Each structure stands twice: as C-alpha cells, then as structure tokens.
PDB file of C-alpha atoms in Angstrom:
ATOM      1  CA  UNK A   1      -1.761  19.213  -4.334  1.00  0.00           C
ATOM      2  CA  UNK A   2       1.929  18.147  -4.095  1.00  0.00           C
ATOM      3  CA  UNK A   3       3.005  14.804  -5.321  1.00  0.00           C
ATOM      4  CA  UNK A   4       5.919  12.800  -5.814  1.00  0.00           C
ATOM      5  CA  UNK A   5       7.389  11.311  -8.938  1.00  0.00           C
ATOM      6  CA  UNK A   6       7.138   7.924  -9.306  1.00  0.00           C
ATOM      7  CA  UNK A   7       4.413   5.803 -10.250  1.00  0.00           C
ATOM      8  CA  UNK A   8       3.534   2.414  -8.323  1.00  0.00           C
ATOM      9  CA  UNK A   9       1.668  -0.372  -8.766  1.00  0.00           C
ATOM     10  CA  UNK A  10      -0.085  -2.513  -6.043  1.00  0.00           C
ATOM     11  CA  UNK A  11      -1.018  -5.716  -5.516  1.00  0.00           C
ATOM     12  CA  UNK A  12      -3.211  -6.872  -3.091  1.00  0.00           C
ATOM     13  CA  UNK A  13      -4.022 -10.385  -1.497  1.00  0.00           C
ATOM     14  CA  UNK A  14      -6.384 -11.858   1.038  1.00  0.00           C
ATOM     15  CA  UNK A  15      -4.614 -14.803   2.815  1.00  0.00           C
ATOM     16  CA  UNK A  16      -5.984 -17.684   5.092  1.00  0.00           C
ATOM     17  CA  UNK A  17      -3.410 -17.207   7.856  1.00  0.00           C
ATOM     18  CA  UNK A  18       0.298 -16.690   8.299  1.00  0.00           C
ATOM     19  CA  UNK A  19       2.226 -20.145   6.276  1.00  0.00           C
ATOM     20  CA  UNK A  20      -0.281 -18.900   2.966  1.00  0.00           C
ATOM     21  CA  UNK A  21       1.212 -15.676   4.039  1.00  0.00           C
ATOM     22  CA  UNK A  22       4.775 -15.923   3.822  1.00  0.00           C
ATOM     23  CA  UNK A  23       4.628 -18.364   0.969  1.00  0.00           C
ATOM     24  CA  UNK A  24       3.066 -15.625  -1.000  1.00  0.00           C
ATOM     25  CA  UNK A  25       5.704 -13.170  -0.435  1.00  0.00           C
ATOM     26  CA  UNK A  26       8.008 -15.083  -0.935  1.00  0.00           C
ATOM     27  CA  UNK A  27       6.564 -16.100  -4.376  1.00  0.00           C
ATOM     28  CA  UNK A  28       5.882 -12.572  -5.221  1.00  0.00           C
ATOM     29  CA  UNK A  29       9.883 -11.805  -4.789  1.00  0.00           C
ATOM     30  CA  UNK A  30      10.143 -14.716  -7.260  1.00  0.00           C
ATOM     31  CA  UNK A  31       8.150 -13.601  -9.241  1.00  0.00           C
ATOM     32  CA  UNK A  32       9.979  -9.322  -9.358  1.00  0.00           C
ATOM     33  CA  UNK A  33      13.984 -11.559  -9.641  1.00  0.00           C
ATOM     34  CA  UNK A  34      12.588 -13.386 -12.005  1.00  0.00           C
ATOM     35  CA  UNK A  35       9.672 -11.109 -14.123  1.00  0.00           C
ATOM     36  CA  UNK A  36      10.506  -7.617 -12.917  1.00  0.00           C
ATOM     37  CA  UNK A  37      13.401  -5.972 -11.488  1.00  0.00           C
ATOM     38  CA  UNK A  38      15.616  -5.674 -14.266  1.00  0.00           C
ATOM     39  CA  UNK A  39      12.941  -3.705 -16.529  1.00  0.00           C
ATOM     40  CA  UNK A  40      14.352   0.017 -16.726  1.00  0.00           C
ATOM     41  CA  UNK A  41      12.863   2.694 -14.148  1.00  0.00           C
ATOM     42  CA  UNK A  42      12.490  -0.309 -11.696  1.00  0.00           C
ATOM     43  CA  UNK A  43      12.885   0.761  -8.597  1.00  0.00           C
ATOM     44  CA  UNK A  44      11.608  -1.417  -6.242  1.00  0.00           C
ATOM     45  CA  UNK A  45       8.892  -3.764  -4.424  1.00  0.00           C
ATOM     46  CA  UNK A  46       7.954  -4.036  -1.228  1.00  0.00           C
ATOM     47  CA  UNK A  47       6.212  -6.447   0.239  1.00  0.00           C
ATOM     48  CA  UNK A  48       3.927  -5.246   3.604  1.00  0.00           C
ATOM     49  CA  UNK A  49       1.825  -8.561   5.381  1.00  0.00           C
ATOM     50  CA  UNK A  50      -0.264  -7.522   8.107  1.00  0.00           C
ATOM     51  CA  UNK A  51       0.328  -8.355  11.321  1.00  0.00           C
ATOM     52  CA  UNK A  52      -2.338 -10.917  11.621  1.00  0.00           C
ATOM     53  CA  UNK A  53      -1.710 -12.886   9.722  1.00  0.00           C
ATOM     54  CA  UNK A  54      -4.259 -12.548   6.736  1.00  0.00           C
ATOM     55  CA  UNK A  55      -2.746  -9.624   3.825  1.00  0.00           C
ATOM     56  CA  UNK A  56      -0.303  -9.144   1.389  1.00  0.00           C
ATOM     57  CA  UNK A  57       0.158  -6.258   0.238  1.00  0.00           C
ATOM     58  CA  UNK A  58       3.192  -5.963  -3.368  1.00  0.00           C
ATOM     59  CA  UNK A  59       4.081  -1.961  -3.321  1.00  0.00           C
ATOM     60  CA  UNK A  60       6.425  -1.978  -7.096  1.00  0.00           C
ATOM     61  CA  UNK A  61       7.772   1.234  -7.023  1.00  0.00           C
ATOM     62  CA  UNK A  62       8.569   2.403 -10.858  1.00  0.00           C
ATOM     63  CA  UNK A  63      10.775   5.905 -11.424  1.00  0.00           C
ATOM     64  CA  UNK A  64       7.394   7.338 -14.155  1.00  0.00           C
ATOM     65  CA  UNK A  65       4.425   6.054 -15.347  1.00  0.00           C
ATOM     66  CA  UNK A  66       6.327   5.870 -19.378  1.00  0.00           C
ATOM     67  CA  UNK A  67       8.557   3.008 -17.273  1.00  0.00           C
ATOM     68  CA  UNK A  68       5.326   1.814 -16.322  1.00  0.00           C
ATOM     69  CA  UNK A  69       4.302   1.352 -19.387  1.00  0.00           C
ATOM     70  CA  UNK A  70       7.542   0.455 -21.206  1.00  0.00           C
ATOM     71  CA  UNK A  71       7.585  -2.993 -19.019  1.00  0.00           C
ATOM     72  CA  UNK A  72       3.931  -3.640 -19.914  1.00  0.00           C
ATOM     73  CA  UNK A  73       4.079  -3.070 -23.438  1.00  0.00           C
ATOM     74  CA  UNK A  74       7.532  -5.048 -24.119  1.00  0.00           C
ATOM     75  CA  UNK A  75       7.614  -7.329 -20.958  1.00  0.00           C
ATOM     76  CA  UNK A  76       6.857 -11.397 -21.168  1.00  0.00           C
ATOM     77  CA  UNK A  77       3.339 -10.423 -19.741  1.00  0.00           C
ATOM     78  CA  UNK A  78       1.683 -14.206 -20.452  1.00  0.00           C
ATOM     79  CA  UNK A  79       4.993 -15.514 -19.147  1.00  0.00           C
ATOM     80  CA  UNK A  80       4.127 -13.362 -15.997  1.00  0.00           C
ATOM     81  CA  UNK A  81       0.941 -14.479 -15.990  1.00  0.00           C
ATOM     82  CA  UNK A  82       1.548 -18.107 -16.197  1.00  0.00           C
ATOM     83  CA  UNK A  83       3.822 -17.679 -13.354  1.00  0.00           C
ATOM     84  CA  UNK A  84       2.130 -15.920 -11.236  1.00  0.00           C
ATOM     85  CA  UNK A  85      -0.921 -18.764 -11.209  1.00  0.00           C
ATOM     86  CA  UNK A  86       1.660 -21.250 -10.574  1.00  0.00           C
ATOM     87  CA  UNK A  87       2.910 -20.277  -7.690  1.00  0.00           C
ATOM     88  CA  UNK A  88      -0.987 -18.961  -6.695  1.00  0.00           C
ATOM     89  CA  UNK A  89      -1.454 -22.929  -7.724  1.00  0.00           C
ATOM     90  CA  UNK A  90       1.724 -24.175  -5.804  1.00  0.00           C
ATOM     91  CA  UNK A  91       0.283 -21.931  -1.852  1.00  0.00           C
ATOM     92  CA  UNK A  92      -0.173 -24.805   0.891  1.00  0.00           C
ATOM     93  CA  UNK A  93      -3.675 -22.167   1.493  1.00  0.00           C
ATOM     94  CA  UNK A  94      -6.151 -19.856   0.091  1.00  0.00           C
ATOM     95  CA  UNK A  95      -5.106 -16.316  -1.860  1.00  0.00           C
ATOM     96  CA  UNK A  96      -7.765 -13.914  -2.779  1.00  0.00           C
ATOM     97  CA  UNK A  97      -6.760 -10.798  -4.731  1.00  0.00           C
ATOM     98  CA  UNK A  98      -8.648  -7.396  -2.821  1.00  0.00           C
ATOM     99  CA  UNK A  99      -7.522  -5.230  -6.644  1.00  0.00           C
ATOM    100  CA  UNK A 100     -10.796  -4.003  -7.452  1.00  0.00           C
ATOM    101  CA  UNK A 101      -9.752  -1.926 -10.590  1.00  0.00           C
ATOM    102  CA  UNK A 102      -6.360  -0.472 -12.626  1.00  0.00           C
ATOM    103  CA  UNK A 103      -3.363  -1.080  -9.897  1.00  0.00           C
ATOM    104  CA  UNK A 104      -1.779   1.877 -10.723  1.00  0.00           C
ATOM    105  CA  UNK A 105      -1.199   4.860  -8.707  1.00  0.00           C
ATOM    106  CA  UNK A 106      -0.071   7.920  -7.866  1.00  0.00           C
ATOM    107  CA  UNK A 107       1.272   9.253  -5.029  1.00  0.00           C
ATOM    108  CA  UNK A 108      -0.645  12.594  -4.620  1.00  0.00           C
ATOM    109  CA  UNK A 109       0.164  13.389  -0.905  1.00  0.00           C
ATOM    110  CA  UNK A 110       2.376  13.035   1.463  1.00  0.00           C
ATOM    111  CA  UNK A 111       1.979  14.243   5.102  1.00  0.00           C
ATOM    112  CA  UNK A 112       5.348  14.068   7.279  1.00  0.00           C
ATOM    113  CA  UNK A 113       5.679  14.735  11.051  1.00  0.00           C
ATOM    114  CA  UNK A 114       4.548  18.484  11.980  1.00  0.00           C
ATOM    115  CA  UNK A 115       2.532  20.590  14.856  1.00  0.00           C
ATOM    116  CA  UNK A 116      -0.964  19.271  15.407  1.00  0.00           C
ATOM    117  CA  UNK A 117      -3.372  21.707  13.175  1.00  0.00           C
ATOM    118  CA  UNK A 118      -5.874  23.346  14.636  1.00  0.00           C
ATOM    119  CA  UNK A 119      -8.669  25.216  14.396  1.00  0.00           C
ATOM    120  CA  UNK A 120     -10.941  25.715  11.029  1.00  0.00           C
ATOM    121  CA  UNK A 121      -8.770  25.739   8.046  1.00  0.00           C
TER     122      UNK A 121
ATOM    123  CA  UNK B   1      13.357 -13.040   5.434  1.00  0.00           C
ATOM    124  CA  UNK B   2      15.222  -9.565   5.695  1.00  0.00           C
ATOM    125  CA  UNK B   3      13.285  -6.751   7.052  1.00  0.00           C
ATOM    126  CA  UNK B   4      13.060  -3.218   7.302  1.00  0.00           C
ATOM    127  CA  UNK B   5      12.727  -1.291  10.425  1.00  0.00           C
ATOM    128  CA  UNK B   6       9.430   0.266  10.967  1.00  0.00           C
ATOM    129  CA  UNK B   7       5.427  -0.559  10.972  1.00  0.00           C
ATOM    130  CA  UNK B   8       2.470   0.675   9.246  1.00  0.00           C
ATOM    131  CA  UNK B   9      -0.916   1.158   9.253  1.00  0.00           C
ATOM    132  CA  UNK B  10      -2.536   0.900   5.739  1.00  0.00           C
ATOM    133  CA  UNK B  11      -5.929   2.545   5.140  1.00  0.00           C
ATOM    134  CA  UNK B  12      -7.775   1.128   1.907  1.00  0.00           C
ATOM    135  CA  UNK B  13     -10.953   2.336   0.127  1.00  0.00           C
ATOM    136  CA  UNK B  14     -13.337   2.362  -2.616  1.00  0.00           C
ATOM    137  CA  UNK B  15     -14.787   4.912  -3.936  1.00  0.00           C
ATOM    138  CA  UNK B  16     -16.886   6.034  -6.828  1.00  0.00           C
ATOM    139  CA  UNK B  17     -15.029   8.448  -9.130  1.00  0.00           C
ATOM    140  CA  UNK B  18     -11.858  11.020  -9.497  1.00  0.00           C
ATOM    141  CA  UNK B  19     -14.050  13.370  -7.177  1.00  0.00           C
ATOM    142  CA  UNK B  20     -14.686  11.436  -4.621  1.00  0.00           C
ATOM    143  CA  UNK B  21     -10.816  10.243  -4.672  1.00  0.00           C
ATOM    144  CA  UNK B  22      -9.975  13.367  -4.177  1.00  0.00           C
ATOM    145  CA  UNK B  23     -11.724  14.670  -1.625  1.00  0.00           C
ATOM    146  CA  UNK B  24     -10.918  11.694   0.704  1.00  0.00           C
ATOM    147  CA  UNK B  25      -7.432  12.442  -0.005  1.00  0.00           C
ATOM    148  CA  UNK B  26      -7.711  15.777   0.748  1.00  0.00           C
ATOM    149  CA  UNK B  27      -9.797  14.262   4.289  1.00  0.00           C
ATOM    150  CA  UNK B  28      -7.210  11.583   4.746  1.00  0.00           C
ATOM    151  CA  UNK B  29      -4.728  14.199   4.826  1.00  0.00           C
ATOM    152  CA  UNK B  30      -6.153  16.613   6.659  1.00  0.00           C
ATOM    153  CA  UNK B  31      -6.873  13.760   9.144  1.00  0.00           C
ATOM    154  CA  UNK B  32      -2.907  13.368   9.633  1.00  0.00           C
ATOM    155  CA  UNK B  33      -2.621  16.679  10.574  1.00  0.00           C
ATOM    156  CA  UNK B  34      -5.108  17.132  13.305  1.00  0.00           C
ATOM    157  CA  UNK B  35      -4.633  13.940  14.684  1.00  0.00           C
ATOM    158  CA  UNK B  36      -1.379  11.568  13.961  1.00  0.00           C
ATOM    159  CA  UNK B  37       1.357  13.660  12.713  1.00  0.00           C
ATOM    160  CA  UNK B  38       2.813  14.711  15.816  1.00  0.00           C
ATOM    161  CA  UNK B  39       3.386  11.948  18.271  1.00  0.00           C
ATOM    162  CA  UNK B  40       6.418  10.283  18.196  1.00  0.00           C
ATOM    163  CA  UNK B  41       7.842   8.163  15.919  1.00  0.00           C
ATOM    164  CA  UNK B  42       5.536   9.341  13.014  1.00  0.00           C
ATOM    165  CA  UNK B  43       7.285   9.263   9.763  1.00  0.00           C
ATOM    166  CA  UNK B  44       4.679  10.404   6.789  1.00  0.00           C
ATOM    167  CA  UNK B  45       1.346   8.973   5.710  1.00  0.00           C
ATOM    168  CA  UNK B  46       1.667   8.794   1.678  1.00  0.00           C
ATOM    169  CA  UNK B  47      -1.849   8.724  -0.561  1.00  0.00           C
ATOM    170  CA  UNK B  48      -2.086   6.565  -3.022  1.00  0.00           C
ATOM    171  CA  UNK B  49      -4.628   7.217  -5.527  1.00  0.00           C
ATOM    172  CA  UNK B  50      -4.930   4.823  -8.677  1.00  0.00           C
ATOM    173  CA  UNK B  51      -5.074   5.992 -11.534  1.00  0.00           C
ATOM    174  CA  UNK B  52      -8.770   4.552 -12.567  1.00  0.00           C
ATOM    175  CA  UNK B  53      -9.875   7.332 -10.529  1.00  0.00           C
ATOM    176  CA  UNK B  54     -11.496   4.348  -7.962  1.00  0.00           C
ATOM    177  CA  UNK B  55      -9.800   3.821  -4.783  1.00  0.00           C
ATOM    178  CA  UNK B  56      -7.514   5.411  -2.130  1.00  0.00           C
ATOM    179  CA  UNK B  57      -4.628   4.354  -0.362  1.00  0.00           C
ATOM    180  CA  UNK B  58      -3.567   6.229   3.041  1.00  0.00           C
ATOM    181  CA  UNK B  59       0.157   3.982   4.311  1.00  0.00           C
ATOM    182  CA  UNK B  60       1.620   5.769   7.391  1.00  0.00           C
ATOM    183  CA  UNK B  61       4.830   4.684   8.388  1.00  0.00           C
ATOM    184  CA  UNK B  62       5.767   4.638  12.163  1.00  0.00           C
ATOM    185  CA  UNK B  63       9.434   4.398  12.957  1.00  0.00           C
ATOM    186  CA  UNK B  64       8.439   1.207  15.076  1.00  0.00           C
ATOM    187  CA  UNK B  65       5.379  -0.950  16.600  1.00  0.00           C
ATOM    188  CA  UNK B  66       6.139   0.015  19.502  1.00  0.00           C
ATOM    189  CA  UNK B  67       5.414   4.007  18.550  1.00  0.00           C
ATOM    190  CA  UNK B  68       2.926   3.073  16.680  1.00  0.00           C
ATOM    191  CA  UNK B  69       0.939   0.922  19.765  1.00  0.00           C
ATOM    192  CA  UNK B  70       2.113   4.674  21.701  1.00  0.00           C
ATOM    193  CA  UNK B  71       0.055   6.143  19.880  1.00  0.00           C
ATOM    194  CA  UNK B  72      -2.664   3.759  20.142  1.00  0.00           C
ATOM    195  CA  UNK B  73      -3.292   3.822  23.819  1.00  0.00           C
ATOM    196  CA  UNK B  74      -1.852   7.638  24.460  1.00  0.00           C
ATOM    197  CA  UNK B  75      -4.017   9.375  21.467  1.00  0.00           C
ATOM    198  CA  UNK B  76      -8.212  10.406  21.538  1.00  0.00           C
ATOM    199  CA  UNK B  77      -8.746   7.148  19.012  1.00  0.00           C
ATOM    200  CA  UNK B  78     -13.101   8.061  19.622  1.00  0.00           C
ATOM    201  CA  UNK B  79     -12.483  12.094  18.665  1.00  0.00           C
ATOM    202  CA  UNK B  80      -9.920  10.633  15.467  1.00  0.00           C
ATOM    203  CA  UNK B  81     -12.627   8.473  14.287  1.00  0.00           C
ATOM    204  CA  UNK B  82     -15.351  10.590  14.878  1.00  0.00           C
ATOM    205  CA  UNK B  83     -13.166  12.983  12.773  1.00  0.00           C
ATOM    206  CA  UNK B  84     -12.965  10.084  10.067  1.00  0.00           C
ATOM    207  CA  UNK B  85     -17.137   9.567   9.995  1.00  0.00           C
ATOM    208  CA  UNK B  86     -17.273  13.107   9.905  1.00  0.00           C
ATOM    209  CA  UNK B  87     -15.336  13.251   6.843  1.00  0.00           C
ATOM    210  CA  UNK B  88     -16.858  10.136   5.360  1.00  0.00           C
ATOM    211  CA  UNK B  89     -19.731  11.964   5.581  1.00  0.00           C
ATOM    212  CA  UNK B  90     -19.289  15.039   4.499  1.00  0.00           C
ATOM    213  CA  UNK B  91     -17.623  13.515   1.038  1.00  0.00           C
ATOM    214  CA  UNK B  92     -19.845  14.468  -2.037  1.00  0.00           C
ATOM    215  CA  UNK B  93     -19.868  10.631  -3.428  1.00  0.00           C
ATOM    216  CA  UNK B  94     -19.800   6.917  -1.644  1.00  0.00           C
ATOM    217  CA  UNK B  95     -16.562   5.172  -0.067  1.00  0.00           C
ATOM    218  CA  UNK B  96     -16.264   1.988   1.243  1.00  0.00           C
ATOM    219  CA  UNK B  97     -13.425   0.649   3.512  1.00  0.00           C
ATOM    220  CA  UNK B  98     -11.170  -2.591   1.991  1.00  0.00           C
ATOM    221  CA  UNK B  99      -9.921  -3.480   5.702  1.00  0.00           C
ATOM    222  CA  UNK B 100      -9.618  -7.162   6.058  1.00  0.00           C
ATOM    223  CA  UNK B 101      -8.280  -7.344   9.692  1.00  0.00           C
ATOM    224  CA  UNK B 102      -5.856  -5.630  11.578  1.00  0.00           C
ATOM    225  CA  UNK B 103      -4.546  -3.070   9.251  1.00  0.00           C
ATOM    226  CA  UNK B 104      -1.012  -3.066  10.592  1.00  0.00           C
ATOM    227  CA  UNK B 105       1.767  -4.290   8.992  1.00  0.00           C
ATOM    228  CA  UNK B 106       5.863  -5.205   8.304  1.00  0.00           C
ATOM    229  CA  UNK B 107       7.386  -5.071   5.444  1.00  0.00           C
ATOM    230  CA  UNK B 108       9.542  -8.245   5.421  1.00  0.00           C
ATOM    231  CA  UNK B 109      10.526  -7.892   1.888  1.00  0.00           C
ATOM    232  CA  UNK B 110      12.360  -5.469  -0.172  1.00  0.00           C
ATOM    233  CA  UNK B 111      13.275  -6.316  -4.170  1.00  0.00           C
ATOM    234  CA  UNK B 112      15.623  -3.618  -5.986  1.00  0.00           C
ATOM    235  CA  UNK B 113      17.116  -3.594  -9.537  1.00  0.00           C
ATOM    236  CA  UNK B 114      18.886  -6.185 -10.444  1.00  0.00           C
ATOM    237  CA  UNK B 115      19.951  -8.904 -12.935  1.00  0.00           C
ATOM    238  CA  UNK B 116      17.172 -11.633 -14.340  1.00  0.00           C
ATOM    239  CA  UNK B 117      17.233 -14.024 -11.745  1.00  0.00           C
ATOM    240  CA  UNK B 118      17.478 -17.507 -13.958  1.00  0.00           C
ATOM    241  CA  UNK B 119      17.235 -21.638 -13.366  1.00  0.00           C
ATOM    242  CA  UNK B 120      15.763 -23.680 -10.993  1.00  0.00           C
ATOM    243  CA  UNK B 121      17.010 -22.051  -8.158  1.00  0.00           C
TER     244      UNK B 121
END
C-alpha cells in the first residue's frame, strides 16, 4: 500500500457535552505548548471536536517514528502525564479515554478525489 | 478558538489483529473509490492504522460542512451502507465500530511547532 511520510499519535476522548469538549480541547492545546511542540520532528497537533459535542480527538503529527521515539525517551513523561491528569481533574464535566492500545499510527492509504470506480476490479 | 476550513468524518474501528487491519483499510479505500470520492467538495480520505495492529481510523476531509451535507442528501446511502456491511462481513477476523455519536468533526485548534510555553499564562 502507498504511504505518506510521518507518524501520528491519536488521543481520543468522549465527553459529556459541548462545554467539557471546549475545555478539553483547550487543555490539550496547552499541553502541546508546554510539553510537546518544541521537540525535534514535531509538526502539528490538530484538535478535532465532534459536531454533537461528545468527542475530542487530538491528532499529533511527527515527521518520523524516530522523532516520536526520541520525544518519548527524552521528554519528561511523568511531568506530562501529571499535567494531563491535572487538566482532566480540572474539567467541569466528565471525560473518558477511548484509546484501546498503542496510540501510534501510520497513514497507509490516502484516497484523493477522482472518478467513481466501477466494475469488479 | 481559531479554526481551519473544512469538515471531517471520522470512522473508527477496533480489529483483532494486523491481517484484519490490513483488510479493513483496503476495504475502506475501495468504499471511497466506489461511493464517495467523486462528490463535490471531497478532498481526501486518509487511512490511519495503529502500529499495534488493533485499530483503524478513516478520516475523510470535506471542503465544507455544506459539501458533506450535500453528499449525505444526494448520495446512495443505502447502497453505501450495504457495501460497508458486505466489506465487514468479508473480513477474515473481527472488527468493531468505536464511533459513539455523530461522526462529524471540525478542527478547532492547530498547534504548530514553537517554543515551550512557560509560566502561569
């Protein structure tokens, strides 16, 4: 399969409504600014909020898996985890993680606009 | 909060291992080609697979919410849903949806690289 360059971590939460959703997106943005965005190979964090007010995805893009691994090994993971917990504790409502395994991803396919594919193959 | 243009649908599944993961990513790619990519405002579908082999995200990017709504209203939703079900039924393993509400999203913040934010504000 074709593949883009890059490596992703995807942080995924359900929340109890639009106000908690807004607070959690703000909290994740601040975590990036204080704990992540200055490491080599960091490209972006994009905060996706569902239109129904019940979910937040933080999709963090790294230039390579090696950059992500260097970040994990050299950064203050304990401090960052404590900051995340503090942010969660400070929300006015409830937020529940939806991550189910290693939260690291590759993009294996990108399908752009094009004609409708028809037929059996 | 700042916002990019665009509108997203995020399809999210857990799977029982790398082979099912590979099959599901291929199946979603084909669904895009046969049922989605030729509608106005479709920009891309990107298939994210977790490095541990247990999860697949299909993140579909539309130019605007209006384009997405037009797609929903004018496309063959019944046929597309049947094709998705057929694809799921054809997997060699198990796949479970992890969507929890309306699967439509906006990006409300993007945090790029920059200096570490410090201090209280």
